[in-house]
Coordinates of C-alpha atoms in Angstrom, one line a residue:
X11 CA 104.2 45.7 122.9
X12 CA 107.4 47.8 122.2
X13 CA 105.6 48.4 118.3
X14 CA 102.5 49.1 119.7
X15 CA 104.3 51.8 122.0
X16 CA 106.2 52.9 118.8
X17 CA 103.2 53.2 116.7
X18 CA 101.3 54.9 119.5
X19 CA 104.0 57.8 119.9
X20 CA 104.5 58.5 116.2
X21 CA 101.3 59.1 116.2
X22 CA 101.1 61.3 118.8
X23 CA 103.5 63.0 117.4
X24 CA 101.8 63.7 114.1
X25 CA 98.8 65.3 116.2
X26 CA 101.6 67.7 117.9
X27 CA 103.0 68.2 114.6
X28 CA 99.5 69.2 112.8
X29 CA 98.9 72.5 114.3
X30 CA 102.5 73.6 113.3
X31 CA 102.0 72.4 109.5
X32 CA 98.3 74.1 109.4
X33 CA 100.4 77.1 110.3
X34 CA 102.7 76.6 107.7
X35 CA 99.9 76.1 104.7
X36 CA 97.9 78.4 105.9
X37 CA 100.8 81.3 106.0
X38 CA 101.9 79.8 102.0
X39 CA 98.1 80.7 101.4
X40 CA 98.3 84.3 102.5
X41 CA 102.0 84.6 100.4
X42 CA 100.5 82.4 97.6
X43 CA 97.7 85.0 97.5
X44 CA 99.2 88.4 98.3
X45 CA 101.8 87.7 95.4
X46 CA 98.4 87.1 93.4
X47 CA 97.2 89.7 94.1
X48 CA 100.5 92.2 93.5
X49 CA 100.7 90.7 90.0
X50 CA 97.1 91.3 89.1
X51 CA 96.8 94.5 90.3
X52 CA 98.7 96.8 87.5
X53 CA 95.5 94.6 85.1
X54 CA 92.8 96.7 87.0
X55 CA 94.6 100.0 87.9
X56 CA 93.7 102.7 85.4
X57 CA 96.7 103.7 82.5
X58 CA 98.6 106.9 83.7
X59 CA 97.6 110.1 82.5
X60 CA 100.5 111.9 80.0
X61 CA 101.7 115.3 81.0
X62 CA 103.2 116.4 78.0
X63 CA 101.3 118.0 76.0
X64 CA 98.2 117.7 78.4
X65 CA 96.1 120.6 79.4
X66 CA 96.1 121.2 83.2
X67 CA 93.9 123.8 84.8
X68 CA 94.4 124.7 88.5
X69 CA 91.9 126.8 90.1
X70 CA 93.5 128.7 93.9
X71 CA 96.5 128.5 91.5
X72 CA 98.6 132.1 92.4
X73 CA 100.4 130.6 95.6
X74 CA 100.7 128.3 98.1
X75 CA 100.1 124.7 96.9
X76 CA 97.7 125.1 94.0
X77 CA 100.8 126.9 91.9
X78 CA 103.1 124.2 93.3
X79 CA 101.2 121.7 91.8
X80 CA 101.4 124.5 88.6
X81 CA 104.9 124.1 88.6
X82 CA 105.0 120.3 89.2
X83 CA 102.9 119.7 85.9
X84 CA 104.5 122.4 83.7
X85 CA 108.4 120.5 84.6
X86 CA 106.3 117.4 83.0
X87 CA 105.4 119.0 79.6
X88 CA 101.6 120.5 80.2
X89 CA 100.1 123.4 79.2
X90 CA 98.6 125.2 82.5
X91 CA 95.3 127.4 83.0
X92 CA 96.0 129.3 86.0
X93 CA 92.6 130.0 87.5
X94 CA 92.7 132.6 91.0
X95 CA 91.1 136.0 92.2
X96 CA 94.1 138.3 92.9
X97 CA 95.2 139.5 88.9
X98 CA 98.3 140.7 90.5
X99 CA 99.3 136.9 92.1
X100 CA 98.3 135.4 88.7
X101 CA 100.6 137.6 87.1
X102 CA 103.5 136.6 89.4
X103 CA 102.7 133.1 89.2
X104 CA 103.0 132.8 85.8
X105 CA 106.3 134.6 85.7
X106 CA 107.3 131.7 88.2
X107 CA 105.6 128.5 86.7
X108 CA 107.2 129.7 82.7
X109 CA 110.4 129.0 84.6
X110 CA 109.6 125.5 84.8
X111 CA 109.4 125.0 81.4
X112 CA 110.6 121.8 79.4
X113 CA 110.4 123.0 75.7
X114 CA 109.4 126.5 74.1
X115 CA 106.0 125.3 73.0
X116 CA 104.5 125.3 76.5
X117 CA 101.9 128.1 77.6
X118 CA 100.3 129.3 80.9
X119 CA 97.5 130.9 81.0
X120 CA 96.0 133.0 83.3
X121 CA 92.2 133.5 84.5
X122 CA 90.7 136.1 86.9
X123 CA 87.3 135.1 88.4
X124 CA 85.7 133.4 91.7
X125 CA 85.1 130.4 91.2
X126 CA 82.9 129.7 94.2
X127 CA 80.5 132.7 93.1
X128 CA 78.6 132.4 89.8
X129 CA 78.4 129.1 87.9
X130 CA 77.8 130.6 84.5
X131 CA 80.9 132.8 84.7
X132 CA 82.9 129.5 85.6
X133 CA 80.9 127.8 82.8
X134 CA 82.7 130.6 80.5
X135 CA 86.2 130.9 81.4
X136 CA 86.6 127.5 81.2
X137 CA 85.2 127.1 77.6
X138 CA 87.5 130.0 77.0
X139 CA 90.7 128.4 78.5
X140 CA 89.5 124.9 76.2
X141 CA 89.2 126.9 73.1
X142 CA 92.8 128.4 73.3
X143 CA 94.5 125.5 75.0
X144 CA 92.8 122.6 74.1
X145 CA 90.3 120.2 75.9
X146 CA 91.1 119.8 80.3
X147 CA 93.1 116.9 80.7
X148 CA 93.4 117.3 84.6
X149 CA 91.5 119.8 86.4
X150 CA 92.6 120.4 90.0
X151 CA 90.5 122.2 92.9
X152 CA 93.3 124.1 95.0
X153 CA 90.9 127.2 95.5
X154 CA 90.6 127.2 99.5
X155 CA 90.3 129.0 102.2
X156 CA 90.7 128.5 106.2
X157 CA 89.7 129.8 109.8
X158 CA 89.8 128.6 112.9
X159 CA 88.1 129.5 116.1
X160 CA 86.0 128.0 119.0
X161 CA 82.5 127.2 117.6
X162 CA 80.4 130.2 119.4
X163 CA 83.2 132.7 118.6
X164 CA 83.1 132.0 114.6
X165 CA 81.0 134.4 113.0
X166 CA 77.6 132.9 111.3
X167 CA 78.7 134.0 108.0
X168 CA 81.8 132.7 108.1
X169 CA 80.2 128.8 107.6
X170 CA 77.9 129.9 104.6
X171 CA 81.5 131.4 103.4
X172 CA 84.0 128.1 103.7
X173 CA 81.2 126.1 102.3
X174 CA 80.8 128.8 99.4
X175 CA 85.0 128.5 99.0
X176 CA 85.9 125.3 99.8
X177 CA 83.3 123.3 98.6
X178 CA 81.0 125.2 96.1
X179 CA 84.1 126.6 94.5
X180 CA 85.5 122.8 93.6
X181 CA 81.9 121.8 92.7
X182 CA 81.3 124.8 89.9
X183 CA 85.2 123.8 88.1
X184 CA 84.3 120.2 88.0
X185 CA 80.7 120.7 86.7
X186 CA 82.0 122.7 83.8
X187 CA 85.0 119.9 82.4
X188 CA 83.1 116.6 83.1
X189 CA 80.7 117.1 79.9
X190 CA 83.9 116.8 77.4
X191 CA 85.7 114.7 80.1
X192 CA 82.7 111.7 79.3
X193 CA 82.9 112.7 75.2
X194 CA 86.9 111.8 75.2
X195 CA 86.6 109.3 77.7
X196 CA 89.9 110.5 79.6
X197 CA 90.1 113.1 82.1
X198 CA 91.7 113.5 85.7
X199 CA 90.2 115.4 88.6
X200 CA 92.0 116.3 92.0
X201 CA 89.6 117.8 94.7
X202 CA 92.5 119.2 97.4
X203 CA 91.0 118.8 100.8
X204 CA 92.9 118.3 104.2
X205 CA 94.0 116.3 106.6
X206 CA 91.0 118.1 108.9
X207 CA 88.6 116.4 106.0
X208 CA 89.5 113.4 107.3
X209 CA 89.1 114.0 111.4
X210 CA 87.3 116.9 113.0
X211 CA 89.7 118.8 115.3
X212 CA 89.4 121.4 118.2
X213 CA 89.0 124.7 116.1
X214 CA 87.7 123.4 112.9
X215 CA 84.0 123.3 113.1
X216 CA 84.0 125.9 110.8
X217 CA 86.5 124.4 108.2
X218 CA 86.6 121.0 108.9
X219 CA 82.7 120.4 107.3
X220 CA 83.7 122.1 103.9
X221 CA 86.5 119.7 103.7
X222 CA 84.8 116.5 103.8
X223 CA 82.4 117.4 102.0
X224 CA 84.8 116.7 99.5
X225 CA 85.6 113.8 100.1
X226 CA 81.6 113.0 99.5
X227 CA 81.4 114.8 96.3
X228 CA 84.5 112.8 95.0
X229 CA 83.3 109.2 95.8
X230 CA 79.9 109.7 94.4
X231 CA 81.7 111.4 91.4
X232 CA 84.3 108.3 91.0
X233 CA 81.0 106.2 90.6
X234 CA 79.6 108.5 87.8
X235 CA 82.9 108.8 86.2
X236 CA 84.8 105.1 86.4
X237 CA 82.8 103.9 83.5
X238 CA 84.4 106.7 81.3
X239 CA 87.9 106.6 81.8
X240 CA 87.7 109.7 84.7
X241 CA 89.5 109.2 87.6
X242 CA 89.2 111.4 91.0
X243 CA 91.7 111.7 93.4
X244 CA 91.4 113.5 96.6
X245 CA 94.7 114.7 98.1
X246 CA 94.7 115.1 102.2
X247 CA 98.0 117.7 103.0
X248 CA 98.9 118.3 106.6
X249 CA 99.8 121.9 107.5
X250 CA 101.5 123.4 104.2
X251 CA 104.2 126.4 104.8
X252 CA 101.3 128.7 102.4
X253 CA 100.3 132.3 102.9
X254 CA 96.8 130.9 103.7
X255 CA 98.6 128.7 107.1
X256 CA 100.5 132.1 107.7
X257 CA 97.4 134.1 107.9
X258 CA 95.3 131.4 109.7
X259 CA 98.6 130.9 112.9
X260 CA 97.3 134.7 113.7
X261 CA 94.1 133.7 114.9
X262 CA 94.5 129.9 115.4
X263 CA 93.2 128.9 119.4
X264 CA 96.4 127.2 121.3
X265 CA 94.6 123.9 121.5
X266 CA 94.2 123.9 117.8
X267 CA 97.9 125.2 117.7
X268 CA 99.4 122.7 119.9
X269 CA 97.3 119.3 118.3
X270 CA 98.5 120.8 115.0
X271 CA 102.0 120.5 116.0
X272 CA 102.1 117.1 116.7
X273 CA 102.4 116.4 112.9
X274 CA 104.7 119.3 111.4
X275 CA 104.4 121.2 108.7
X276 CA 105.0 120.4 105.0
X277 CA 106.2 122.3 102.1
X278 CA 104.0 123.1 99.2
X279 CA 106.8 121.5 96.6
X280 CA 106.9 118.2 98.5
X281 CA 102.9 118.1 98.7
X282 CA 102.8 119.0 94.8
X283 CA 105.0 116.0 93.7
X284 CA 103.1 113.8 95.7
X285 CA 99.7 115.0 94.5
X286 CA 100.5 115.0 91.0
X287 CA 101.7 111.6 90.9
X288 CA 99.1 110.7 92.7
X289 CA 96.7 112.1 90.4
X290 CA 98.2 111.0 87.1
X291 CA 98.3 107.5 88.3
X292 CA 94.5 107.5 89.2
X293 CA 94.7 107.0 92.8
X294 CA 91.6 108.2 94.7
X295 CA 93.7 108.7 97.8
X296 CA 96.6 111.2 98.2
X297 CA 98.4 111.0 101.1
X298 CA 101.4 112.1 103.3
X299 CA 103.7 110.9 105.2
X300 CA 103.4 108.1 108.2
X301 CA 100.4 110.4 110.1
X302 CA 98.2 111.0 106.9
X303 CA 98.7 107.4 105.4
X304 CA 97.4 106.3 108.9
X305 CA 94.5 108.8 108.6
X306 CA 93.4 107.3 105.0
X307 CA 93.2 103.7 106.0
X308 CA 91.3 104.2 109.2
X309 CA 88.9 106.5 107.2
X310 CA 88.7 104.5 103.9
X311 CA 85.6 103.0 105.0
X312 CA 83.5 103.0 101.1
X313 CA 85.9 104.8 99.3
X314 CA 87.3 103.3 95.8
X315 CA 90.5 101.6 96.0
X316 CA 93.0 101.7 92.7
X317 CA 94.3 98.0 93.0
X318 CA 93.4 95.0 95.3
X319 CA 96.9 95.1 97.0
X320 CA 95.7 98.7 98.7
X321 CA 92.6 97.3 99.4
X322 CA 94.4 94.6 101.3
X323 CA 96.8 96.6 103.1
X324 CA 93.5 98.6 104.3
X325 CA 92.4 95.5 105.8
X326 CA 95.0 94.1 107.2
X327 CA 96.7 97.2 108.8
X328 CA 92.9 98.8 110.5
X329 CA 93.0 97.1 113.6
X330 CA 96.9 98.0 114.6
X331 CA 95.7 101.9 113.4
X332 CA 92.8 101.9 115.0
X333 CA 95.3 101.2 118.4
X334 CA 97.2 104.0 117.4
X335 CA 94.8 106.5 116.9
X336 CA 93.0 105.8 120.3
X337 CA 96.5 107.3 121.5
X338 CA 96.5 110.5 119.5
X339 CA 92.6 110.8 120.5
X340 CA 93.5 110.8 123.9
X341 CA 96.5 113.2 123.6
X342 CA 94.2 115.9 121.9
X343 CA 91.4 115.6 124.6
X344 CA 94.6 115.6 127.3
X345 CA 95.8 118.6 125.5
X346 CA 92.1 120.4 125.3
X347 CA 91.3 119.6 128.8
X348 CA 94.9 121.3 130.2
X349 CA 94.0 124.2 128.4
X350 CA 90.9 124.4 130.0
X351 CA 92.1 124.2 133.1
X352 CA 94.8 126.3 132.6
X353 CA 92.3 129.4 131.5
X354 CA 90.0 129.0 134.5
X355 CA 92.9 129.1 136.9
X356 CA 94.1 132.2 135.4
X357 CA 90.7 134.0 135.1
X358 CA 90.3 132.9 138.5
X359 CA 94.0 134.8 139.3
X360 CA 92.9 137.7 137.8
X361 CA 89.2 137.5 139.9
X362 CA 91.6 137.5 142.9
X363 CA 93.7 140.6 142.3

C-alpha cells in the first residue's frame, strides 16, 4: 500500500514538475535560437561602404544637417560634391567641411542648381561632379524644406512646393547615380526624411505627405537595387537645431510647438554621425534616440530589414510599443483639444468686452 502511495505521489509530482521543465526548454529554444541568429546575421548584412577615397555627393548640403553629414564623411577620407541653391552658403560650406580634412589629397566641390526643378540640369551636374571626382559612391538627399500650419490656412501652392522640394528633389539626384551605381555593382543612397515621415502630426499636413513619400520611394528602390550591391537607407531626425527649424519656430501653431517638445531637439553633428554610419553599414533604417527607435519598429511594417536579429527585435518589442505609443497618441489629442478650448474661451472673452 505504502509503495503504491509512493509511486502515486512521485508521479504526481512529475505532472507538477512538467509545466516548469516545458518552461525551461522552451526558454533554451528562444536563447538557443536568438544566439543563432546573432551569429548568422553579419553572413547576410551587406559589406560596409569605404570612405576614404569614396566619392560622396550631398544635395541641401550648405547648412544645417546635409553639410553635417559633409563634414562627417570628409573626417573619414571622401571626396565631397556639395550640391545647394544659395552660391554664397556653398562657398562657406566648403571653407568649413576643407577643415575636416584627413590628408591633402581630399577635394570638395561645389554645385549651384535646384535640384527639385529640371531633371536634365540634375542629369548634368552630376555627370559633371563624376567626371572630375570620380564615380558617386554615396549620394545623400538632405535638400529639404518645411512649413507648418493648420490645413485650411496653408496656401494651395505651398503642397505642390514641399512635394516639388522634398520629394521630387531626392527623386531627380537618385535617378541620375543609379545607372553607374548598377554597372559597378556598389553604391549607397540616404533619402533624409523625418521623424513626421513616420507619424502625421497636428501642423504637418503640408510636410508630413512629402516625407513619407520617401520612405515609399526608398523601399521600392531597395527591391530594384539589392540585387546589385545598392543599399538605401532612410534616416528619420527629430527636430535638428538648423536654420530651416529656426525659420519654421516663427510660424509653427502651439499645438504643433508643444507635441514637438515632448522629444527635444537634436544637433545636426550628432544626427550626421549617426546617419553616416548608418548609411555605410547598409541599414535601411536610421534612427535616433529612445523616441525615434520606437517610431521605426512600430512603423516597420514591409520595410527591408539588414539582419534577422533586427527583424526579431521588431517582432518581439511591437506589442510593448504599440502600449506606449497609445500614451503619446493620447497626450497629443489631450494637448490639441486644450488648445481648442483655450482659443474659444478667449475669443469668447474678447466677444464679451
Amino acid at each position: 500500500m505504502s509503495s503504491a502511495l509512493s509511486h502515486w505521489l512521485s508521479f504526481s509530482s512529475w505532472w507538477l514538475l512538467l509545466p516548469f521543465v516545458m518552461l525551461l526548454v522552451v526558454a533554451a529554444f528562444i536563447v538557443a535560437f536568438v544566439l543563432l541568429l546573432y551569429m548568422i546575421s553579419p553572413l547576410i548584412s551587406p559589406k560596409p561602404l569605404k570612405l576614404n577615397g569614396a566619392h560622396v555627393v550631398v544635395t541641401g548640403g550648405s547648412s544645417g544637417i546635409g553639410k553635417c553629414i559633409a563634414m562627417e564623411c570628409y573626417k573619414h577620407g571622401a571626396f565631397i560634391t556639395l550640391v545647394a541653391r544659395d552660391e554664397h552658403k556653398l562657398v562657406q560650406a566648403k571653407k568649413e567641411v576643407e577643415k575636416c580634412a584627413i590628408n591633402d589629397k581630399q577635394v570638395v566641390l561645389c554645385i549651384s542648381v535646384d535640384v527639385s526643378k529640371d531633371y536634365n540640369q540634375v542629369e548634368s551636374v552630376i555627370k559633371q561632379a563624376q567626371e572630375k571626382l570620380g564615380p558617386v559612391d554615396m549620394l545623400v538627399n538632405c535638400a529639404g524644406t518645411s512649413i507648418s500650419g493648420k490645413f485650411e490656412e496653408v496656401e494651395v501652392d505651398r503642397f505642390k512646393k514641399l512635394m516639388e522640394v522634398n520629394y521630387l528633389g531626392s527623386v531627380y539626384p537618385t535617378r541620375a547615380v543609379v545607372t553607374t551605381m548598377k554597372e559597378r555593382r556598389m553604391g549607397r543612397i540616404m533619402f533624409v526624411s523625418s521623424q513626421a515621415g513616420q507619424i502625421g502630426l497636428f501642423g504637418y499636413t503640408a510636410y508630413s505627405p512629402s516625407k513619407f513619400a520617401l520612405r515609399g520611394l526608398a523601399e521600392a528602390l531597395q527591391m530594384e537595387m539589392k540585387p546589385y550591391n545598392i543599399y538605401v537607407t532612410v534616416a528619420y531626425p527629430p527636430d535638428t537645431d538648423t536654420p530651416g527649424f529656426a525659420e519654421e519656430s516663427k510660424t509653427k501653431p502651439l499645438e504643433t510647438k508643444l507635441i514637438s517638445e515632448t522629444s527635444g531637439v537634436c544637433q545636426p553633428e550628432q544626427v550626421a554621425k549617426i546617419v553616416v554610419k548608418d548609411a555605410v553599414q547598409g541599414n535601411f533604417t536610421s534612427s535616433f534616440g529612445p523616441d525615434g527607435y520606437m517610431l521605426s519598429a512600430l512603423t516597420c511594417g514591409m520595410s527591408p530589414v539588414t539582419s534577422i536579429t533586427e527583424g526579431l527585435q521588431q517582432i518581439v518589442t511591437m506589442g510593448l510599443f504599440r502600449t506606449i505609443a497609445l500614451f503619446y497618441l493620447g497626450s497629443f489629442d489631450s494637448i490639441v483639444r486644450r488648445c481648442m478650448i483655450q482659443r474659444e474661451q478667449s475669443k469668447a472673452a474678447d466677444k464679451r468686452e
